[in-house]
Amino acid sequence: MKFNQLNNEAESDPNAQPNLQSEETKVIKSVDLSLELTNRNSFILGTEYGLDSADPYMPSYKIDIPFSVSCSTVLDIFTKVVTRKRFQVIEKTTNIATAVHKEGYGFKDIILCCLPAEERQKGIMSAVRLSISINERKCTRTVMLKGIYGFPQTICPVVEDFKVKIEAALEQPPEEREIYMNISKEAEEESIMTCKHESSSYYQFHKILSSESYTLGKSISDFISSFTSQYRNPQESVGLLPQPIESIKLMVEDSVEALFSHYNFGRTNAESMMHFCRPAVEKYMYGKLFPHLFDIYKAKTSLIEQKFIEKRTQILEFNDEEILEKLQINEKYRLTGVTQPYAEAIEALRKLEQTCIPVEKLNCLLSMVAAMKTCVLDYSKGKDELNSMDDELPVLMYIAIKSQTQFISAELALISDYVGTKFENEKRIIVNLEVAIRYIANEFE
Amino acid sequence: MEPSQEFKIVTLGEGRVGKTSLTLKAARGQFHEDERSTVNANFLQKDITFQGNQIRLHLWDTAGQERFRALAPNYYRGAKGAIVVYDITDKSSFDRVVSWVKELSMQADKDICIVIAGNKCDREKERQISKAEAMEYARKVGVLHFDTSAKTGMGVEEIFSELGRLVYEVQMKKNPGTGERGYKSRKGKKIIIKKEEEVQKKKDCC
């Protein structure tokens, strides 16, 4: 925590309050004003060219605060302070606020009425402006409160009170202050309201991941750019497999860890949101990179894909019954009399193409196997089960053929690399389907 | 108890010799005698304990029909153990054992552990392969032989326990340092939900 300056030109102003004179003072040369001021207020306050054009001898206060203290907290403190000092907030955005104080009318003001309009306004008003900006280098918020107009003796108490209040807010214990290191509280606060729903959580994460103002968002953006450039030629990239997907997995891992270490501080509402952290990061990453990644797998499996499609086209000229017979499926599992055998499983496999997230693809495969087995159970009224690989493999072939998934080998190769050495059980389904396709492509006559 | 080691085990053999039944029995027969298998029939695994170590065997069933023979390498790739099954009531299935053992020796991982299971021992009267002949062959090729019955459960526990022990010993000899999760575990990182205090402590340290 660092107090930068309490700029109080009271030293040069005999009207300034004496207690501020003792504070560490320094003239702030430049102020980063991130938002445009409204024309009306700027004109009234004479700050249409920003705070730099404001009176340089006005008291001001600048402090760097952590991201854990949100903009709304600072704005709340500002509002309370100025209201107490009988200022009126005339402008308030997410990171800027202006308050004015109207002096009581006196004899002097009557004389001032003869002055031009701008001068007249200056004569009776004091104004302060709060601006909050982000210091990316220091990873802090920079809060600047500056008197922009009017009487320093009116503005000084506001500045001083604000300083005391913000200091008190920073000294609050963490549980009250709700520390969040690199993530803005705005995003978190919104998540509190909405993280009950998966889609809202995804949205919150998406906001963080896509924001280049965060270190994480920036590094992801850089990664996506370098990935698309490095693997721009699918044919040449085939030899590098599984490096491309491994690099994505690594990036996902790092991002999840970053989000956990910077975002999750044991709060119940954050915990519920964090359940969706990995899926959300994967959804974001693969959503951006899938077309490039999939092109590499398509190039890798083009030969077997072509063979499979040729055979599939030939096989599909027959009706279902004939196909089941040609594949030598055990009669028990041909589901004779059913209009379209294994329809649910076929439909589940088709969904493989509808998602670009590997884990969702994996779920499609699991659903497909579950549907395949339940079809048998339903047909036999619970009497028969599809257990043996001798029985299952031909049924898988049938489903693979009937689903007419466009790049099924590429899909499986991608999922297989995604699974890697994990998900031992799920990997069996991938191997079984791969084997089924290889059999149709190379062995089936 | 979390397994310290996990190994892929593949069952091979001619069609209808009882590979699936054997793995189903091994994986759940002991505790769920009458339970019907579920959708997870493909996700069979067996946990055994050896010298205080919990070992998990991932059991991969394969299609044994001759037409799928060329596809077998897809299944035994990466396997640390193999059970070659034959039906004691079917002489031809034993003949196939010879070719499976030969193929595994040549094409599978060089340190793969192989055991032979003479299945359907509950039908002793129909036996076509004498036990002596089978044992002699096993001794010749340097593998263990077990009489099993998926129906009665005879020898099922023994064959998987013995194979697990063999695989464990071979792998320990090969990689003496891998005490914890030497093979393909999920390696799932446990995400620890940090509490405010811990975070504060960390911050204080800095």
PDB file of C-alpha atoms in Angstrom, chain A residues 3-9 11 24-33 51-64 129 131 133 142-148 159 162:
ATOM      1  CA  PHE A   3       0.368   6.735  -0.557  1.00  0.00           C
ATOM      2  CA  ASN A   4       1.832   8.687  -3.326  1.00  0.00           C
ATOM      3  CA  GLN A   5       1.186  12.241  -2.662  1.00  0.00           C
ATOM      4  CA  LEU A   6      -1.031  14.580  -0.950  1.00  0.00           C
ATOM      5  CA  ASN A   7      -0.729  17.523  -3.139  1.00  0.00           C
ATOM      6  CA  ASN A   8      -1.725  20.526  -1.276  1.00  0.00           C
ATOM      7  CA  GLU A   9      -0.959  23.865  -2.590  1.00  0.00           C
ATOM      8  CA  GLU A  11       1.665  26.046   1.206  1.00  0.00           C
ATOM      9  CA  GLU A  24       3.663  15.105   2.517  1.00  0.00           C
ATOM     10  CA  THR A  25       3.075  17.246  -0.495  1.00  0.00           C
ATOM     11  CA  LYS A  26       4.071  17.108  -4.038  1.00  0.00           C
ATOM     12  CA  VAL A  27       2.783  18.699  -7.174  1.00  0.00           C
ATOM     13  CA  ILE A  28       1.402  16.189  -9.551  1.00  0.00           C
ATOM     14  CA  LYS A  29       2.641  17.085 -12.958  1.00  0.00           C
ATOM     15  CA  SER A  30       0.322  15.012 -15.036  1.00  0.00           C
ATOM     16  CA  VAL A  31      -2.839  13.128 -14.501  1.00  0.00           C
ATOM     17  CA  ASP A  32      -3.991  10.293 -16.632  1.00  0.00           C
ATOM     18  CA  LEU A  33      -7.580  11.015 -17.342  1.00  0.00           C
ATOM     19  CA  LEU A  51      -7.673  17.868 -15.457  1.00  0.00           C
ATOM     20  CA  ASP A  52      -4.386  19.181 -16.756  1.00  0.00           C
ATOM     21  CA  SER A  53      -6.179  22.348 -17.569  1.00  0.00           C
ATOM     22  CA  ALA A  54      -7.524  22.550 -14.037  1.00  0.00           C
ATOM     23  CA  ASP A  55      -6.025  24.921 -11.550  1.00  0.00           C
ATOM     24  CA  PRO A  56      -2.584  23.489 -10.761  1.00  0.00           C
ATOM     25  CA  TYR A  57      -2.634  25.025  -7.303  1.00  0.00           C
ATOM     26  CA  MET A  58      -5.629  23.089  -6.122  1.00  0.00           C
ATOM     27  CA  PRO A  59      -5.260  20.437  -3.398  1.00  0.00           C
ATOM     28  CA  SER A  60      -5.021  16.951  -4.774  1.00  0.00           C
ATOM     29  CA  TYR A  61      -4.409  13.473  -3.547  1.00  0.00           C
ATOM     30  CA  LYS A  62      -3.140  10.466  -5.397  1.00  0.00           C
ATOM     31  CA  ILE A  63      -2.842   6.899  -4.221  1.00  0.00           C
ATOM     32  CA  ASP A  64      -2.157   3.494  -5.695  1.00  0.00           C
ATOM     33  CA  ARG A 129     -12.963  15.311  -9.382  1.00  0.00           C
ATOM     34  CA  SER A 131     -10.579   9.634 -11.361  1.00  0.00           C
ATOM     35  CA  SER A 133      -7.231   4.500 -13.679  1.00  0.00           C
ATOM     36  CA  THR A 142      -4.456   4.749  -9.337  1.00  0.00           C
ATOM     37  CA  VAL A 143      -6.964   6.900  -7.525  1.00  0.00           C
ATOM     38  CA  MET A 144      -6.673  10.624  -8.014  1.00  0.00           C
ATOM     39  CA  LEU A 145      -8.760  13.206  -6.217  1.00  0.00           C
ATOM     40  CA  LYS A 146      -8.129  16.736  -7.292  1.00  0.00           C
ATOM     41  CA  GLY A 147      -9.670  20.055  -6.667  1.00  0.00           C
ATOM     42  CA  ILE A 148     -10.384  21.387 -10.068  1.00  0.00           C
ATOM     43  CA  VAL A 159      -9.429  15.781   0.136  1.00  0.00           C
ATOM     44  CA  PHE A 162     -11.268  11.217   1.510  1.00  0.00           C
TER      45      PHE A 162
END
